[in-house]
Amino acid sequence: MTLVSQTRSMPANASLEDIDYEELPASTTLGMHLIAGAAAGIMEHSVMYPIDIVKTRMQVVGSSVAYNGVVQALRSISTTEGMRTLYRGVMSVVLGAGPAHAVYFATYEHTKKILAGGQANALAA
């Protein structure tokens, strides 16, 4: 839903500040919640995967390679082993993250709707 279509469906006494950009519209279907959750999970894991690789390597006890920090580790891994090393194995994480986040997001939104008694944004922080 675009800003233009949101403003057309807004009540006359509402302003642009009343639009919650963190929330999907109340009319959003279960399928849309599943897609949004899957997309968010896939994006999050794809972006953070290189940092997770660095974290795992820094936690290895007894490794012959010692890193001084995250940036130095990223630089060292990418120059010695290549940039592709930072994304080796990401597909298995993405294949698991998509369905997991889809179910989590849809369950969260459905539970929130039940607890709010069907009122949109009643439980919003």
Backbone as CSV, one residue per row, in Angstrom:
resi,resn,N_x,N_y,N_z,CA_x,CA_y,CA_z,C_x,C_y,C_z
1,MET,0.849,-1.165,0.000,0.000,0.000,0.000,0.898,1.232,0.000
2,THR,0.675,2.125,-0.900,1.499,3.320,-1.002,0.953,4.421,-0.113
3,LEU,1.764,5.456,0.071,1.344,6.589,0.885,0.103,7.247,0.312
4,VAL,0.023,7.310,-1.022,-1.137,7.932,-1.670,-2.399,7.133,-1.365
5,SER,-2.328,5.799,-1.493,-3.516,5.002,-1.228,-3.851,4.987,0.260
6,GLN,-2.839,5.118,1.132,-3.109,5.199,2.560,-3.827,6.495,2.905
7,THR,-3.402,7.599,2.302,-4.037,8.874,2.622,-5.452,8.935,2.074
8,ARG,-5.733,8.241,0.985,-7.094,8.210,0.448,-8.038,7.449,1.371
9,SER,-7.515,6.403,2.055,-8.364,5.590,2.915,-8.385,6.071,4.361
10,MET,-7.669,7.161,4.660,-7.631,7.689,6.019,-8.910,8.459,6.334
11,PRO,-9.321,8.451,7.617,-10.453,9.283,8.001,-10.129,10.758,7.798
12,ALA,-11.165,11.571,7.661,-10.970,13.000,7.377,-10.222,13.708,8.495
13,ASN,-10.378,13.273,9.744,-9.729,13.964,10.859,-8.325,13.440,11.164
14,ALA,-7.816,12.469,10.401,-6.481,11.918,10.617,-5.445,12.712,9.832
15,SER,-4.212,12.695,10.334,-3.124,13.387,9.645,-2.078,12.363,9.209
16,LEU,-1.083,12.824,8.461,-0.029,11.922,7.998,0.770,11.359,9.165
17,GLU,0.825,12.071,10.286,1.544,11.582,11.457,0.851,10.370,12.073
18,ASP,-0.436,10.172,11.777,-1.189,9.059,12.333,-0.894,7.732,11.631
19,ILE,-0.236,7.767,10.496,0.076,6.547,9.760,1.231,5.835,10.449
20,ASP,1.037,4.570,10.780,2.070,3.772,11.417,2.800,2.983,10.330
21,TYR,4.008,3.395,10.013,4.760,2.758,8.940,5.348,1.417,9.375
22,GLU,5.283,1.095,10.646,5.801,-0.161,11.158,4.735,-1.257,11.149
23,GLU,3.541,-0.931,10.754,2.405,-1.839,10.868,1.773,-2.042,9.490
24,LEU,1.431,-3.283,9.188,0.672,-3.554,7.982,-0.783,-3.172,8.234
25,PRO,-1.534,-2.840,7.214,-2.946,-2.485,7.412,-3.725,-3.634,8.051
26,ALA,-4.802,-3.297,8.744,-5.616,-4.300,9.444,-6.219,-5.311,8.479
27,SER,-6.400,-4.929,7.233,-7.017,-5.815,6.246,-6.027,-6.795,5.619
28,THR,-4.788,-6.816,6.085,-3.766,-7.681,5.510,-4.106,-9.154,5.760
29,THR,-3.989,-9.956,4.725,-4.333,-11.376,4.806,-3.202,-12.191,5.435
30,LEU,-3.515,-13.425,5.800,-2.517,-14.331,6.362,-1.373,-14.550,5.365
31,GLY,-1.709,-14.676,4.090,-0.686,-14.865,3.062,0.294,-13.706,2.997
32,MET,-0.210,-12.506,3.144,0.675,-11.333,3.124,1.589,-11.324,4.347
33,HIS,1.062,-11.741,5.508,1.899,-11.834,6.710,2.982,-12.895,6.521
34,LEU,2.629,-14.005,5.887,3.617,-15.047,5.621,4.712,-14.536,4.690
35,ILE,4.318,-13.846,3.642,5.295,-13.306,2.680,6.175,-12.258,3.339
36,ALA,5.575,-11.369,4.126,6.353,-10.323,4.805,7.347,-10.937,5.781
37,GLY,6.918,-11.942,6.534,7.821,-12.604,7.471,8.959,-13.319,6.774
38,ALA,8.639,-14.027,5.696,9.678,-14.733,4.942,10.685,-13.753,4.345
39,ALA,10.188,-12.672,3.767,11.084,-11.670,3.165,11.977,-11.031,4.224
40,ALA,11.401,-10.707,5.377,12.192,-10.096,6.448,13.262,-11.060,6.955
41,GLY,12.903,-12.314,7.138,13.866,-13.300,7.626,14.985,-13.556,6.642
42,ILE,14.631,-13.686,5.378,15.643,-13.919,4.346,16.583,-12.726,4.239
43,MET,16.034,-11.518,4.268,16.867,-10.316,4.187,17.794,-10.218,5.399
44,GLU,17.242,-10.430,6.577,18.039,-10.318,7.802,19.193,-11.313,7.803
45,HIS,18.915,-12.555,7.479,19.972,-13.562,7.497,20.978,-13.371,6.367
46,SER,20.530,-12.894,5.221,21.456,-12.637,4.105,22.415,-11.500,4.422
47,VAL,21.909,-10.463,5.053,22.743,-9.303,5.382,23.701,-9.625,6.524
48,MET,23.233,-10.347,7.515,24.037,-10.604,8.704,24.927,-11.845,8.606
49,TYR,24.804,-12.616,7.547,25.561,-13.856,7.425,27.079,-13.651,7.507
50,PRO,27.657,-12.668,6.805,29.111,-12.465,6.940,29.533,-12.149,8.381
51,ILE,28.722,-11.404,9.106,29.041,-11.097,10.502,28.961,-12.371,11.343
52,ASP,28.009,-13.232,11.030,27.884,-14.501,11.740,29.093,-15.396,11.469
53,ILE,29.597,-15.369,10.247,30.807,-16.130,9.901,31.976,-15.635,10.739
54,VAL,32.130,-14.320,10.827,33.216,-13.733,11.617,33.060,-14.094,13.089
55,LYS,31.857,-13.984,13.610,31.594,-14.313,15.019,31.984,-15.766,15.312
56,THR,31.588,-16.667,14.416,31.893,-18.078,14.607,33.396,-18.319,14.579
57,ARG,34.075,-17.688,13.664,35.531,-17.871,13.567,36.250,-17.271,14.767
58,MET,35.753,-16.153,15.276,36.393,-15.537,16.434,36.172,-16.357,17.706
59,GLN,35.111,-17.164,17.743,34.807,-17.973,18.917,35.541,-19.316,18.928
60,VAL,36.176,-19.672,17.835,36.881,-20.953,17.765,38.078,-20.913,18.707
61,VAL,38.095,-21.856,19.627,39.185,-21.938,20.604,40.335,-22.723,19.977
62,GLY,41.535,-22.209,20.133,42.704,-22.907,19.634,42.964,-22.699,18.150
63,SER,42.350,-21.697,17.544,42.560,-21.425,16.130,43.946,-20.829,15.918
64,SER,44.539,-21.139,14.776,45.863,-20.595,14.470,45.777,-19.144,14.006
65,VAL,44.570,-18.687,13.661,44.371,-17.311,13.211,43.672,-16.529,14.316
66,ALA,44.259,-15.391,14.684,43.638,-14.532,15.697,43.243,-13.225,15.033
67,TYR,42.006,-12.817,15.273,41.510,-11.563,14.706,41.441,-10.515,15.803
68,ASN,41.745,-9.265,15.433,41.729,-8.160,16.396,40.359,-7.500,16.509
69,GLY,39.472,-7.778,15.593,38.140,-7.189,15.614,37.350,-7.647,14.401
70,VAL,36.095,-7.222,14.356,35.199,-7.654,13.287,35.656,-7.116,11.931
71,VAL,35.996,-5.842,11.871,36.396,-5.235,10.593,37.684,-5.879,10.087
72,GLN,38.639,-6.081,10.977,39.903,-6.705,10.577,39.663,-8.140,10.123
73,ALA,38.762,-8.843,10.790,38.445,-10.216,10.404,37.774,-10.256,9.042
74,LEU,36.816,-9.364,8.809,36.164,-9.291,7.490,37.185,-9.027,6.395
75,ARG,38.069,-8.081,6.654,39.098,-7.730,5.669,40.042,-8.905,5.428
76,SER,40.469,-9.561,6.485,41.406,-10.680,6.368,40.779,-11.857,5.620
77,ILE,39.563,-12.205,5.982,38.892,-13.340,5.326,38.658,-13.051,3.857
78,SER,38.188,-11.835,3.540,37.880,-11.513,2.141,39.132,-11.416,1.277
79,THR,40.249,-10.965,1.846,41.466,-10.854,1.027,42.194,-12.194,0.892
80,THR,42.202,-13.005,1.936,42.944,-14.265,1.856,42.131,-15.399,1.233
81,GLU,40.824,-15.417,1.502,39.997,-16.523,1.023,38.992,-16.120,-0.040
82,GLY,38.831,-14.825,-0.248,37.887,-14.335,-1.246,36.552,-13.933,-0.630
83,MET,35.851,-13.020,-1.295,34.571,-12.521,-0.800,33.511,-13.620,-0.737
84,ARG,33.603,-14.586,-1.637,32.596,-15.660,-1.668,32.617,-16.492,-0.385
85,THR,33.741,-16.505,0.298,33.854,-17.258,1.542,32.877,-16.743,2.590
86,LEU,32.643,-15.432,2.588,31.745,-14.827,3.577,30.298,-15.263,3.369
87,TYR,29.971,-15.765,2.195,28.604,-16.206,1.898,28.511,-17.713,1.641
88,ARG,29.584,-18.450,1.917,29.547,-19.893,1.727,28.571,-20.510,2.728
89,GLY,27.557,-21.201,2.235,26.562,-21.837,3.092,25.336,-20.992,3.380
90,VAL,25.254,-19.807,2.783,24.126,-18.919,3.084,22.798,-19.490,2.587
91,MET,22.812,-20.275,1.529,21.550,-20.805,0.994,20.856,-21.737,1.984
92,SER,21.616,-22.522,2.711,20.982,-23.406,3.696,20.336,-22.597,4.812
93,VAL,20.945,-21.497,5.185,20.370,-20.617,6.211,19.119,-19.931,5.666
94,VAL,19.177,-19.461,4.437,18.037,-18.779,3.812,16.859,-19.734,3.647
95,LEU,17.136,-20.970,3.235,16.061,-21.951,3.050,15.360,-22.281,4.369
96,GLY,16.068,-22.183,5.462,15.451,-22.403,6.763,14.816,-21.150,7.332
97,ALA,15.433,-20.000,7.063,14.952,-18.740,7.635,13.634,-18.298,7.016
98,GLY,13.445,-18.522,5.730,12.214,-18.088,5.069,10.973,-18.680,5.714
99,PRO,10.853,-20.000,5.742,9.669,-20.597,6.369,9.559,-20.309,7.867
100,ALA,10.679,-20.315,8.571,10.644,-20.086,10.023,10.136,-18.690,10.352
101,HIS,10.655,-17.685,9.676,10.228,-16.315,9.933,8.812,-16.063,9.424
102,ALA,8.426,-16.742,8.358,7.062,-16.595,7.842,6.053,-17.071,8.888
103,VAL,6.296,-18.236,9.449,5.391,-18.781,10.461,5.422,-17.921,11.723
104,TYR,6.611,-17.509,12.134,6.745,-16.676,13.336,5.972,-15.367,13.177
105,PHE,6.173,-14.680,12.074,5.542,-13.381,11.835,4.022,-13.522,11.748
106,ALA,3.558,-14.506,11.000,2.114,-14.694,10.846,1.469,-15.096,12.170
107,THR,2.135,-15.949,12.939,1.613,-16.349,14.246,1.561,-15.159,15.191
108,TYR,2.604,-14.363,15.196,2.651,-13.171,16.043,1.494,-12.221,15.705
109,GLU,1.311,-11.935,14.423,0.257,-11.006,14.011,-1.133,-11.568,14.317
110,HIS,-1.314,-12.867,14.112,-2.621,-13.480,14.390,-2.909,-13.456,15.896
111,THR,-1.911,-13.780,16.704,-2.075,-13.754,18.158,-2.345,-12.338,18.649
112,LYS,-1.643,-11.387,18.091,-1.856,-9.984,18.461,-3.288,-9.558,18.148
113,LYS,-3.800,-9.996,17.010,-5.163,-9.667,16.616,-6.181,-10.294,17.578
114,ILE,-5.930,-11.530,17.979,-6.827,-12.212,18.917,-6.822,-11.512,20.277
115,LEU,-5.637,-11.191,20.772,-5.526,-10.552,22.084,-6.107,-9.142,22.098
116,ALA,-6.073,-8.477,20.952,-6.610,-7.119,20.862,-8.112,-7.133,20.618
117,GLY,-8.694,-8.294,20.519,-10.136,-8.373,20.276,-10.534,-7.904,18.892
118,GLY,-9.639,-8.064,17.932,-9.935,-7.665,16.550,-9.722,-6.206,16.261
119,GLN,-9.327,-5.413,17.266,-9.092,-3.987,17.045,-7.684,-3.785,16.486
120,ALA,-7.598,-3.062,15.397,-6.293,-2.801,14.776,-5.475,-1.885,15.664
121,ASN,-4.200,-2.209,15.829,-3.222,-1.404,16.543,-3.532,-1.222,18.014
122,ALA,-4.433,-2.021,18.609,-4.767,-1.871,20.018,-3.604,-2.226,20.922
123,LEU,-2.720,-3.104,20.472,-1.585,-3.516,21.272,-0.280,-2.865,20.834
124,ALA,-0.364,-1.895,19.959,0.836,-1.242,19.453,1.533,-0.499,20.592
125,ALA,2.849,-0.538,20.567,3.628,0.105,21.637,3.633,1.596,21.503
